[in-house]
PDB file of C-alpha atoms in Angstrom:
ATOM      1  CA  UNK A1262      44.803 138.378 -22.176  1.00 95.00           C
ATOM      2  CA  UNK A1263      47.373 137.256 -24.792  1.00 98.00           C
ATOM      3  CA  UNK A1264      46.072 135.633 -28.434  1.00 99.00           C
ATOM      4  CA  UNK A1265      47.271 133.241 -30.649  1.00 99.00           C
ATOM      5  CA  UNK A1266      46.399 133.563 -34.163  1.00 99.00           C
ATOM      6  CA  UNK A1267      47.231 130.255 -35.889  1.00 99.00           C
ATOM      7  CA  UNK A1268      47.522 130.369 -40.000  1.00 98.00           C
ATOM      8  CA  UNK A1269      48.574 127.848 -42.899  1.00 97.00           C
ATOM      9  CA  UNK A1270      48.406 129.272 -46.124  1.00 97.00           C
ATOM     10  CA  UNK A1271      49.563 128.348 -49.260  1.00 94.00           C
ATOM     11  CA  UNK A1272      50.092 130.627 -51.976  1.00 93.00           C
ATOM     12  CA  UNK A1273      47.345 132.974 -50.264  1.00 92.00           C
ATOM     13  CA  UNK A1274      49.408 136.223 -50.063  1.00 91.00           C
ATOM     14  CA  UNK A1275      46.955 138.620 -51.287  1.00 90.00           C
ATOM     15  CA  UNK A1276      44.737 137.563 -48.746  1.00 95.00           C
ATOM     16  CA  UNK A1277      47.111 137.647 -45.776  1.00 97.00           C
ATOM     17  CA  UNK A1278      47.327 141.650 -46.219  1.00 97.00           C
ATOM     18  CA  UNK A1279      42.820 142.018 -45.259  1.00 97.00           C
ATOM     19  CA  UNK A1280      43.768 139.271 -42.183  1.00 98.00           C
ATOM     20  CA  UNK A1281      47.138 141.538 -41.523  1.00 98.00           C
ATOM     21  CA  UNK A1282      44.535 143.799 -41.898  1.00 98.00           C
ATOM     22  CA  UNK A1283      42.210 142.684 -39.663  1.00 98.00           C
ATOM     23  CA  UNK A1284      44.290 141.998 -36.842  1.00 98.00           C
ATOM     24  CA  UNK A1285      46.479 145.535 -37.089  1.00 98.00           C
ATOM     25  CA  UNK A1286      42.682 147.653 -36.954  1.00 97.00           C
ATOM     26  CA  UNK A1287      41.751 145.301 -33.714  1.00 97.00           C
ATOM     27  CA  UNK A1288      44.602 145.782 -31.556  1.00 94.00           C
ATOM     28  CA  UNK A1289      43.801 148.895 -30.302  1.00 93.00           C
ATOM     29  CA  UNK A1290      41.543 146.606 -27.708  1.00 92.00           C
ATOM     30  CA  UNK A1291      44.703 146.416 -25.713  1.00 90.00           C
ATOM     31  CA  UNK A1292      45.024 142.858 -26.640  1.00 96.00           C
ATOM     32  CA  UNK A1293      48.510 140.750 -27.305  1.00 97.00           C
ATOM     33  CA  UNK A1294      48.264 139.855 -30.734  1.00 98.00           C
ATOM     34  CA  UNK A1295      50.915 137.346 -31.378  1.00 98.00           C
ATOM     35  CA  UNK A1296      50.246 135.681 -35.286  1.00 99.00           C
ATOM     36  CA  UNK A1297      51.830 132.664 -36.438  1.00 99.00           C
ATOM     37  CA  UNK A1298      51.567 131.272 -39.970  1.00 99.00           C
ATOM     38  CA  UNK A1299      52.837 128.539 -41.762  1.00 98.00           C
ATOM     39  CA  UNK A1300      53.694 128.631 -44.651  1.00 97.00           C
ATOM     40  CA  UNK A1301      53.284 124.974 -46.602  1.00 96.00           C
ATOM     41  CA  UNK A1302      55.549 125.855 -49.244  1.00 93.00           C
ATOM     42  CA  UNK A1303      54.686 128.569 -50.986  1.00 94.00           C
ATOM     43  CA  UNK A1304      55.460 129.894 -54.362  1.00 93.00           C
ATOM     44  CA  UNK A1305      53.926 133.516 -55.100  1.00 92.00           C
ATOM     45  CA  UNK A1306      56.977 134.816 -52.525  1.00 90.00           C
ATOM     46  CA  UNK A1307      54.212 134.666 -49.705  1.00 95.00           C
ATOM     47  CA  UNK A1308      57.580 134.893 -47.065  1.00 95.00           C
ATOM     48  CA  UNK A1309      58.454 138.770 -48.384  1.00 96.00           C
ATOM     49  CA  UNK A1310      54.888 139.632 -48.009  1.00 96.00           C
ATOM     50  CA  UNK A1311      55.118 138.771 -44.345  1.00 98.00           C
ATOM     51  CA  UNK A1312      58.500 139.908 -44.007  1.00 97.00           C
ATOM     52  CA  UNK A1313      57.094 143.219 -44.846  1.00 97.00           C
ATOM     53  CA  UNK A1314      54.230 142.304 -42.019  1.00 98.00           C
ATOM     54  CA  UNK A1315      57.176 142.429 -39.503  1.00 98.00           C
ATOM     55  CA  UNK A1316      59.939 145.152 -40.979  1.00 98.00           C
ATOM     56  CA  UNK A1317      56.576 147.214 -40.008  1.00 98.00           C
ATOM     57  CA  UNK A1318      56.372 146.130 -36.071  1.00 97.00           C
ATOM     58  CA  UNK A1319      52.510 146.448 -35.740  1.00 97.00           C
ATOM     59  CA  UNK A1320      52.146 143.256 -34.006  1.00 98.00           C
ATOM     60  CA  UNK A1321      54.509 140.014 -33.096  1.00 98.00           C
ATOM     61  CA  UNK A1322      55.016 138.014 -35.732  1.00 99.00           C
ATOM     62  CA  UNK A1323      56.248 135.064 -36.158  1.00 98.00           C
ATOM     63  CA  UNK A1324      56.721 132.330 -39.940  1.00 98.00           C
ATOM     64  CA  UNK A1325      57.329 129.568 -40.610  1.00 98.00           C
ATOM     65  CA  UNK A1326      57.038 127.137 -43.226  1.00 96.00           C
ATOM     66  CA  UNK A1327      57.004 123.513 -44.286  1.00 95.00           C
ATOM     67  CA  UNK A1328      57.183 122.101 -47.423  1.00 91.00           C
ATOM     68  CA  UNK A1329      53.198 120.537 -48.577  1.00 89.00           C
ATOM     69  CA  UNK A1330      52.409 118.091 -45.789  1.00 94.00           C
ATOM     70  CA  UNK A1331      48.907 120.118 -45.513  1.00 94.00           C
ATOM     71  CA  UNK A1332      47.190 122.634 -43.468  1.00 95.00           C
ATOM     72  CA  UNK A1333      46.586 119.778 -40.196  1.00 97.00           C
ATOM     73  CA  UNK A1334      49.866 119.192 -40.176  1.00 97.00           C
ATOM     74  CA  UNK A1335      50.768 122.953 -40.098  1.00 98.00           C
ATOM     75  CA  UNK A1336      48.411 123.572 -37.220  1.00 98.00           C
ATOM     76  CA  UNK A1337      49.643 120.975 -34.981  1.00 98.00           C
ATOM     77  CA  UNK A1338      53.228 122.685 -35.385  1.00 98.00           C
ATOM     78  CA  UNK A1339      51.826 126.151 -35.025  1.00 99.00           C
ATOM     79  CA  UNK A1340      49.678 124.877 -31.959  1.00 99.00           C
ATOM     80  CA  UNK A1341      53.345 123.789 -30.075  1.00 98.00           C
ATOM     81  CA  UNK A1342      54.507 127.489 -30.746  1.00 99.00           C
ATOM     82  CA  UNK A1343      51.531 129.815 -29.621  1.00 99.00           C
ATOM     83  CA  UNK A1344      51.957 131.217 -25.682  1.00 98.00           C
ATOM     84  CA  UNK A1345      48.178 133.270 -25.513  1.00 98.00           C
ATOM     85  CA  UNK A1346      46.094 132.867 -22.961  1.00 98.00           C
ATOM     86  CA  UNK A1347      43.676 131.623 -26.495  1.00 99.00           C
ATOM     87  CA  UNK A1348      44.202 130.138 -29.698  1.00 99.00           C
ATOM     88  CA  UNK A1349      42.404 130.956 -32.917  1.00 99.00           C
ATOM     89  CA  UNK A1350      42.555 128.941 -36.029  1.00 98.00           C
ATOM     90  CA  UNK A1351      42.303 131.690 -38.697  1.00 98.00           C
ATOM     91  CA  UNK A1352      42.209 130.615 -42.014  1.00 95.00           C
ATOM     92  CA  UNK A1353      44.206 133.121 -44.712  1.00 94.00           C
ATOM     93  CA  UNK A1354      40.425 133.206 -46.580  1.00 92.00           C
ATOM     94  CA  UNK A1355      39.413 134.467 -43.433  1.00 96.00           C
ATOM     95  CA  UNK A1356      39.591 137.757 -41.507  1.00 98.00           C
ATOM     96  CA  UNK A1357      38.719 139.566 -37.868  1.00 98.00           C
ATOM     97  CA  UNK A1358      35.252 141.884 -37.735  1.00 98.00           C
ATOM     98  CA  UNK A1359      36.433 145.134 -36.910  1.00 97.00           C
ATOM     99  CA  UNK A1360      34.750 144.855 -33.156  1.00 98.00           C
ATOM    100  CA  UNK A1361      36.477 141.111 -32.807  1.00 98.00           C
ATOM    101  CA  UNK A1362      38.786 141.188 -29.780  1.00 98.00           C
ATOM    102  CA  UNK A1363      36.784 143.346 -27.501  1.00 98.00           C
ATOM    103  CA  UNK A1364      34.036 140.467 -27.996  1.00 98.00           C
ATOM    104  CA  UNK A1365      35.922 138.176 -27.388  1.00 98.00           C
ATOM    105  CA  UNK A1366      38.065 139.944 -24.296  1.00 98.00           C
ATOM    106  CA  UNK A1367      34.266 140.971 -22.777  1.00 98.00           C
ATOM    107  CA  UNK A1368      33.475 137.171 -23.273  1.00 98.00           C
ATOM    108  CA  UNK A1369      36.212 135.256 -22.513  1.00 98.00           C
ATOM    109  CA  UNK A1370      36.771 137.355 -18.606  1.00 97.00           C
ATOM    110  CA  UNK A1371      32.879 135.923 -18.422  1.00 97.00           C
ATOM    111  CA  UNK A1372      33.799 132.510 -18.720  1.00 97.00           C
ATOM    112  CA  UNK A1373      37.910 132.183 -17.983  1.00 96.00           C
ATOM    113  CA  UNK A1374      37.124 130.673 -14.804  1.00 95.00           C
ATOM    114  CA  UNK A1375      34.231 128.499 -15.700  1.00 94.00           C
ATOM    115  CA  UNK A1376      35.443 124.543 -14.868  1.00 94.00           C
ATOM    116  CA  UNK A1377      35.245 122.425 -17.323  1.00 96.00           C
ATOM    117  CA  UNK A1378      35.505 124.913 -20.803  1.00 98.00           C
ATOM    118  CA  UNK A1379      37.390 124.796 -23.671  1.00 98.00           C
ATOM    119  CA  UNK A1380      36.599 127.604 -25.489  1.00 98.00           C
ATOM    120  CA  UNK A1381      34.320 129.499 -26.378  1.00 99.00           C
ATOM    121  CA  UNK A1382      32.190 129.502 -30.485  1.00 99.00           C
ATOM    122  CA  UNK A1383      31.703 132.640 -32.157  1.00 99.00           C
ATOM    123  CA  UNK A1384      29.368 132.812 -35.432  1.00 98.00           C
ATOM    124  CA  UNK A1385      30.717 133.119 -38.286  1.00 97.00           C
ATOM    125  CA  UNK A1386      29.582 135.364 -41.008  1.00 97.00           C
ATOM    126  CA  UNK A1387      30.435 135.434 -45.558  1.00 94.00           C
ATOM    127  CA  UNK A1388      31.163 138.859 -47.058  1.00 92.00           C
ATOM    128  CA  UNK A1389      27.338 139.154 -47.622  1.00 93.00           C
ATOM    129  CA  UNK A1390      27.009 139.984 -43.684  1.00 93.00           C
ATOM    130  CA  UNK A1391      25.023 136.601 -44.008  1.00 94.00           C
ATOM    131  CA  UNK A1392      25.660 134.024 -41.018  1.00 96.00           C
ATOM    132  CA  UNK A1393      27.267 130.650 -42.615  1.00 94.00           C
ATOM    133  CA  UNK A1394      24.695 128.861 -40.024  1.00 92.00           C
ATOM    134  CA  UNK A1395      21.873 129.374 -37.822  1.00 93.00           C
ATOM    135  CA  UNK A1396      21.533 131.219 -34.388  1.00 94.00           C
ATOM    136  CA  UNK A1397      22.749 129.123 -30.886  1.00 95.00           C
ATOM    137  CA  UNK A1398      20.455 127.249 -29.088  1.00 92.00           C
ATOM    138  CA  UNK A1399      21.673 126.633 -26.037  1.00 93.00           C
ATOM    139  CA  UNK A1400      24.621 128.561 -24.145  1.00 96.00           C
ATOM    140  CA  UNK A1401      26.734 125.009 -22.980  1.00 98.00           C
ATOM    141  CA  UNK A1402      27.120 122.255 -24.880  1.00 98.00           C
ATOM    142  CA  UNK A1403      29.751 119.887 -26.838  1.00 98.00           C
ATOM    143  CA  UNK A1404      30.832 120.168 -31.203  1.00 98.00           C
ATOM    144  CA  UNK A1405      29.005 116.760 -31.344  1.00 98.00           C
ATOM    145  CA  UNK A1406      25.700 118.041 -30.001  1.00 97.00           C
ATOM    146  CA  UNK A1407      25.407 120.710 -31.949  1.00 97.00           C
ATOM    147  CA  UNK A1408      25.708 119.875 -35.173  1.00 96.00           C
ATOM    148  CA  UNK A1409      24.309 116.373 -34.052  1.00 96.00           C
ATOM    149  CA  UNK A1410      21.344 117.130 -32.111  1.00 95.00           C
ATOM    150  CA  UNK A1411      20.912 120.787 -31.833  1.00 95.00           C
ATOM    151  CA  UNK A1412      20.779 121.138 -35.464  1.00 92.00           C
ATOM    152  CA  UNK A1413      23.557 123.855 -36.412  1.00 93.00           C
ATOM    153  CA  UNK A1414      24.653 124.184 -39.481  1.00 91.00           C
ATOM    154  CA  UNK A1415      27.829 126.165 -41.367  1.00 91.00           C
ATOM    155  CA  UNK A1416      31.046 126.995 -39.602  1.00 93.00           C
ATOM    156  CA  UNK A1417      31.752 128.692 -36.733  1.00 97.00           C
ATOM    157  CA  UNK A1418      34.749 130.357 -35.281  1.00 98.00           C
ATOM    158  CA  UNK A1419      36.130 128.646 -31.806  1.00 99.00           C
ATOM    159  CA  UNK A1420      38.587 130.266 -29.468  1.00 99.00           C
ATOM    160  CA  UNK A1421      40.060 128.146 -27.607  1.00 99.00           C
ATOM    161  CA  UNK A1422      41.129 128.055 -24.246  1.00 99.00           C
ATOM    162  CA  UNK A1423      45.098 127.353 -24.900  1.00 98.00           C
ATOM    163  CA  UNK A1424      45.920 125.316 -21.798  1.00 97.00           C
ATOM    164  CA  UNK A1425      43.161 122.420 -22.836  1.00 98.00           C
ATOM    165  CA  UNK A1426      43.780 122.856 -27.030  1.00 99.00           C
ATOM    166  CA  UNK A1427      47.552 122.129 -26.640  1.00 98.00           C
ATOM    167  CA  UNK A1428      46.589 119.288 -25.092  1.00 98.00           C
ATOM    168  CA  UNK A1429      45.239 118.300 -28.342  1.00 98.00           C
ATOM    169  CA  UNK A1430      46.158 117.342 -31.640  1.00 98.00           C
ATOM    170  CA  UNK A1431      44.704 116.608 -35.504  1.00 98.00           C
ATOM    171  CA  UNK A1432      44.962 112.719 -36.019  1.00 98.00           C
ATOM    172  CA  UNK A1433      46.451 112.145 -39.069  1.00 97.00           C
ATOM    173  CA  UNK A1434      46.529 108.645 -40.583  1.00 96.00           C
ATOM    174  CA  UNK A1435      48.025 106.327 -43.152  1.00 95.00           C
ATOM    175  CA  UNK A1436      50.272 109.792 -43.422  1.00 93.00           C
ATOM    176  CA  UNK A1437      47.479 111.149 -45.030  1.00 96.00           C
ATOM    177  CA  UNK A1438      47.439 115.615 -45.189  1.00 94.00           C
ATOM    178  CA  UNK A1439      44.418 116.139 -43.961  1.00 95.00           C
ATOM    179  CA  UNK A1440      41.196 114.836 -41.319  1.00 96.00           C
ATOM    180  CA  UNK A1441      38.398 116.781 -40.413  1.00 96.00           C
ATOM    181  CA  UNK A1442      38.370 119.160 -37.725  1.00 97.00           C
ATOM    182  CA  UNK A1443      35.744 117.969 -36.050  1.00 98.00           C
ATOM    183  CA  UNK A1444      37.446 114.368 -35.392  1.00 98.00           C
ATOM    184  CA  UNK A1445      39.583 116.349 -32.650  1.00 99.00           C
ATOM    185  CA  UNK A1446      36.397 118.088 -31.282  1.00 98.00           C
ATOM    186  CA  UNK A1447      34.686 115.495 -31.166  1.00 98.00           C
ATOM    187  CA  UNK A1448      37.455 114.318 -28.378  1.00 98.00           C
ATOM    188  CA  UNK A1449      37.598 117.561 -26.737  1.00 99.00           C
ATOM    189  CA  UNK A1450      33.816 116.761 -25.944  1.00 98.00           C
ATOM    190  CA  UNK A1451      34.653 114.179 -23.871  1.00 97.00           C
ATOM    191  CA  UNK A1452      36.265 116.265 -21.414  1.00 98.00           C
ATOM    192  CA  UNK A1453      34.908 119.484 -21.732  1.00 98.00           C
ATOM    193  CA  UNK A1454      31.714 121.788 -23.425  1.00 98.00           C
ATOM    194  CA  UNK A1455      31.982 124.781 -25.093  1.00 99.00           C
ATOM    195  CA  UNK A1456      30.385 128.421 -24.353  1.00 99.00           C
ATOM    196  CA  UNK A1457      28.097 129.017 -27.657  1.00 98.00           C
ATOM    197  CA  UNK A1458      27.968 133.095 -27.824  1.00 98.00           C
ATOM    198  CA  UNK A1459      25.228 134.805 -30.561  1.00 98.00           C
ATOM    199  CA  UNK A1460      27.641 137.240 -31.770  1.00 98.00           C
ATOM    200  CA  UNK A1461      29.893 137.454 -35.579  1.00 98.00           C
ATOM    201  CA  UNK A1462      34.051 137.369 -34.693  1.00 99.00           C
ATOM    202  CA  UNK A1463      35.381 136.562 -37.828  1.00 98.00           C
ATOM    203  CA  UNK A1464      34.069 137.278 -42.295  1.00 98.00           C
ATOM    204  CA  UNK A1465      34.955 134.185 -44.671  1.00 94.00           C
ATOM    205  CA  UNK A1466      35.364 133.988 -48.831  1.00 85.00           C
ATOM    206  CA  UNK A1467      35.623 130.990 -49.839  1.00 70.00           C
ATOM    207  CA  UNK A1468      38.134 129.916 -52.371  1.00 61.00           C
ATOM    208  CA  UNK A1469      37.652 127.911 -55.189  1.00 57.00           C
ATOM    209  CA  UNK A1470      40.640 125.949 -54.069  1.00 56.00           C
ATOM    210  CA  UNK A1471      39.957 125.516 -51.100  1.00 54.00           C
ATOM    211  CA  UNK A1472      39.387 122.544 -49.021  1.00 52.00           C
ATOM    212  CA  UNK A1473      34.798 122.915 -47.997  1.00 53.00           C
ATOM    213  CA  UNK A1474      34.787 123.726 -51.932  1.00 55.00           C
ATOM    214  CA  UNK A1475      36.398 120.259 -52.528  1.00 76.00           C
ATOM    215  CA  UNK A1476      35.136 117.889 -50.192  1.00 80.00           C
ATOM    216  CA  UNK A1477      35.114 114.840 -52.576  1.00 80.00           C
ATOM    217  CA  UNK A1478      38.385 114.622 -53.337  1.00 84.00           C
ATOM    218  CA  UNK A1479      39.388 115.001 -49.733  1.00 90.00           C
ATOM    219  CA  UNK A1480      37.501 112.080 -49.616  1.00 89.00           C
ATOM    220  CA  UNK A1481      39.358 110.156 -51.684  1.00 88.00           C
ATOM    221  CA  UNK A1482      42.802 111.624 -50.650  1.00 92.00           C
ATOM    222  CA  UNK A1483      42.274 111.529 -46.992  1.00 95.00           C
ATOM    223  CA  UNK A1484      39.996 107.694 -46.957  1.00 94.00           C
ATOM    224  CA  UNK A1485      41.599 106.255 -43.268  1.00 96.00           C
ATOM    225  CA  UNK A1486      40.924 109.917 -42.014  1.00 97.00           C
ATOM    226  CA  UNK A1487      37.184 109.755 -42.862  1.00 96.00           C
ATOM    227  CA  UNK A1488      37.346 106.105 -41.718  1.00 94.00           C
ATOM    228  CA  UNK A1489      37.947 106.180 -38.396  1.00 96.00           C
ATOM    229  CA  UNK A1490      35.474 109.721 -38.018  1.00 97.00           C
ATOM    230  CA  UNK A1491      32.551 108.255 -38.992  1.00 95.00           C
ATOM    231  CA  UNK A1492      34.572 105.035 -37.025  1.00 92.00           C
ATOM    232  CA  UNK A1493      33.931 107.068 -33.800  1.00 95.00           C
ATOM    233  CA  UNK A1494      30.312 108.581 -34.314  1.00 94.00           C
ATOM    234  CA  UNK A1495      29.055 105.679 -34.747  1.00 89.00           C
ATOM    235  CA  UNK A1496      30.794 104.866 -31.214  1.00 89.00           C
ATOM    236  CA  UNK A1497      29.627 107.413 -29.541  1.00 90.00           C
ATOM    237  CA  UNK A1498      26.063 107.678 -27.493  1.00 87.00           C
ATOM    238  CA  UNK A1499      23.632 108.234 -30.771  1.00 87.00           C
ATOM    239  CA  UNK A1500      20.274 108.788 -28.076  1.00 90.00           C
ATOM    240  CA  UNK A1501      19.001 111.917 -29.759  1.00 93.00           C
ATOM    241  CA  UNK A1502      20.229 112.032 -33.281  1.00 93.00           C
ATOM    242  CA  UNK A1503      17.881 112.581 -35.873  1.00 91.00           C
ATOM    243  CA  UNK A1504      17.272 109.320 -38.708  1.00 86.00           C
ATOM    244  CA  UNK A1505      19.025 111.594 -41.113  1.00 89.00           C
ATOM    245  CA  UNK A1506      21.972 112.176 -39.754  1.00 92.00           C
ATOM    246  CA  UNK A1507      21.846 108.662 -38.651  1.00 88.00           C
ATOM    247  CA  UNK A1508      21.534 107.430 -42.019  1.00 85.00           C
ATOM    248  CA  UNK A1509      24.548 110.134 -43.160  1.00 88.00           C
ATOM    249  CA  UNK A1510      26.588 108.946 -40.555  1.00 90.00           C
ATOM    250  CA  UNK A1511      26.004 105.554 -41.384  1.00 86.00           C
ATOM    251  CA  UNK A1512      26.238 105.831 -45.166  1.00 85.00           C
ATOM    252  CA  UNK A1513      29.628 107.388 -45.029  1.00 89.00           C
ATOM    253  CA  UNK A1514      30.703 104.632 -42.401  1.00 88.00           C
ATOM    254  CA  UNK A1515      30.581 102.105 -45.222  1.00 85.00           C
ATOM    255  CA  UNK A1516      31.919 104.078 -47.927  1.00 86.00           C
ATOM    256  CA  UNK A1517      35.365 104.796 -46.284  1.00 90.00           C
ATOM    257  CA  UNK A1518      35.377 101.267 -44.427  1.00 87.00           C
ATOM    258  CA  UNK A1519      34.960  99.512 -47.886  1.00 83.00           C
ATOM    259  CA  UNK A1520      37.759 102.259 -49.273  1.00 86.00           C
ATOM    260  CA  UNK A1521      39.882 100.968 -46.167  1.00 90.00           C
ATOM    261  CA  UNK A1522      38.755  97.435 -46.277  1.00 86.00           C
ATOM    262  CA  UNK A1523      38.094  98.237 -42.708  1.00 84.00           C
ATOM    263  CA  UNK A1524      33.867  97.272 -42.809  1.00 69.00           C
ATOM    264  CA  UNK A1525      32.969  95.478 -39.409  1.00 69.00           C
ATOM    265  CA  UNK A1526      29.349  95.511 -39.325  1.00 65.00           C
ATOM    266  CA  UNK A1527      29.188  95.421 -35.417  1.00 66.00           C
ATOM    267  CA  UNK A1528      30.045  98.676 -35.321  1.00 65.00           C
ATOM    268  CA  UNK A1529      26.654  99.695 -36.980  1.00 65.00           C
ATOM    269  CA  UNK A1530      24.298  97.425 -34.299  1.00 59.00           C
ATOM    270  CA  UNK A1531      22.276  99.338 -32.417  1.00 53.00           C
ATOM    271  CA  UNK A1532      22.177 102.390 -34.501  1.00 55.00           C
ATOM    272  CA  UNK A1533      19.593 101.650 -36.975  1.00 55.00           C
ATOM    273  CA  UNK A1534      17.744  98.365 -38.310  1.00 51.00           C
ATOM    274  CA  UNK A1535      18.733  95.789 -41.025  1.00 54.00           C
ATOM    275  CA  UNK A1536      16.399  96.693 -43.093  1.00 51.00           C
ATOM    276  CA  UNK A1537      17.293 100.393 -43.514  1.00 60.00           C
ATOM    277  CA  UNK A1538      21.011  99.047 -43.390  1.00 59.00           C
ATOM    278  CA  UNK A1539      20.977  96.929 -45.999  1.00 59.00           C
ATOM    279  CA  UNK A1540      19.055  99.831 -47.710  1.00 58.00           C
ATOM    280  CA  UNK A1541      22.457 101.565 -47.685  1.00 64.00           C
ATOM    281  CA  UNK A1542      25.036  98.874 -48.296  1.00 67.00           C
ATOM    282  CA  UNK A1543      25.081  98.535 -51.300  1.00 62.00           C
ATOM    283  CA  UNK A1544      24.750 102.520 -52.494  1.00 64.00           C
ATOM    284  CA  UNK A1545      27.469 102.430 -50.160  1.00 63.00           C
ATOM    285  CA  UNK A1546      29.746  99.537 -51.615  1.00 65.00           C
ATOM    286  CA  UNK A1547      28.574 100.919 -54.911  1.00 65.00           C
ATOM    287  CA  UNK A1548      30.391 104.389 -54.653  1.00 66.00           C
ATOM    288  CA  UNK A1549      33.163 102.912 -52.740  1.00 66.00           C
ATOM    289  CA  UNK A1550      34.772 101.498 -56.093  1.00 67.00           C
ATOM    290  CA  UNK A1551      33.546 104.719 -57.551  1.00 68.00           C
ATOM    291  CA  UNK A1552      35.433 106.515 -55.669  1.00 66.00           C
ATOM    292  CA  UNK A1553      38.735 104.396 -56.689  1.00 66.00           C
ATOM    293  CA  UNK A1554      37.807 104.437 -60.322  1.00 69.00           C
ATOM    294  CA  UNK A1555      37.544 108.045 -60.248  1.00 64.00           C
ATOM    295  CA  UNK A1556      40.585 110.845 -61.433  1.00 52.00           C
ATOM    296  CA  UNK A1557      41.048 113.053 -58.238  1.00 50.00           C
TER     297      UNK A1557
END
């Protein structure tokens, strides 16, 4: 079994050593490891650090470089280069548990021949050994149902079956540099399901400059991608999605549709009643005005 680890990085040379060490620790489980790194224009000698890893010749490492095109562009390119049976996106502030690949190997052998499955979804812990979300309620589900109908929260570690993952990419709109991963997951949900396993395989340490820490900045800089994301959610079967989640989606659809000047009230029809709609539309418009006027 071969695993391709995809890591986009920007000025994170100090963190790459930790991830590298965790990969070495997992190499004892008779797994062929391929680590693909995309340097997105780093200025902190990331290339030199990676060269040292490559020189050690302990695992297969491929280094690529692009100039400030963003995380999603980096992942799209690395997916095309991956040759493993499995693909795992692993940010530079993430690293693997000491027995992650043993667990992944065991679960992959269990489910690899099951039809219409695009991967395995594991738990992700923080550095204090706390689960970053809830435990899974169902073994087989979709990412949309997991977060919008089953009450899941927090990040997960997703192990993709390579033959399915290579059919999809992160769709960037209007030369934007970021789009939520969930947009691609939801497209995969249309044909496939994912197996959920209540075991941790990855540890995360959020950085102050990371994407998740700066969500409002991401919203403002990438409105077209978020507009498409929330529009696509509203066009899905919302049966089973609770009222609070519906409000969240509608509010953000209104916000981004006004930011990109593509508002269409028909998309909201059937998702909620007119009273709720009118209660949300004014705050949504005001928020879009605030976004336009606020400095990044």
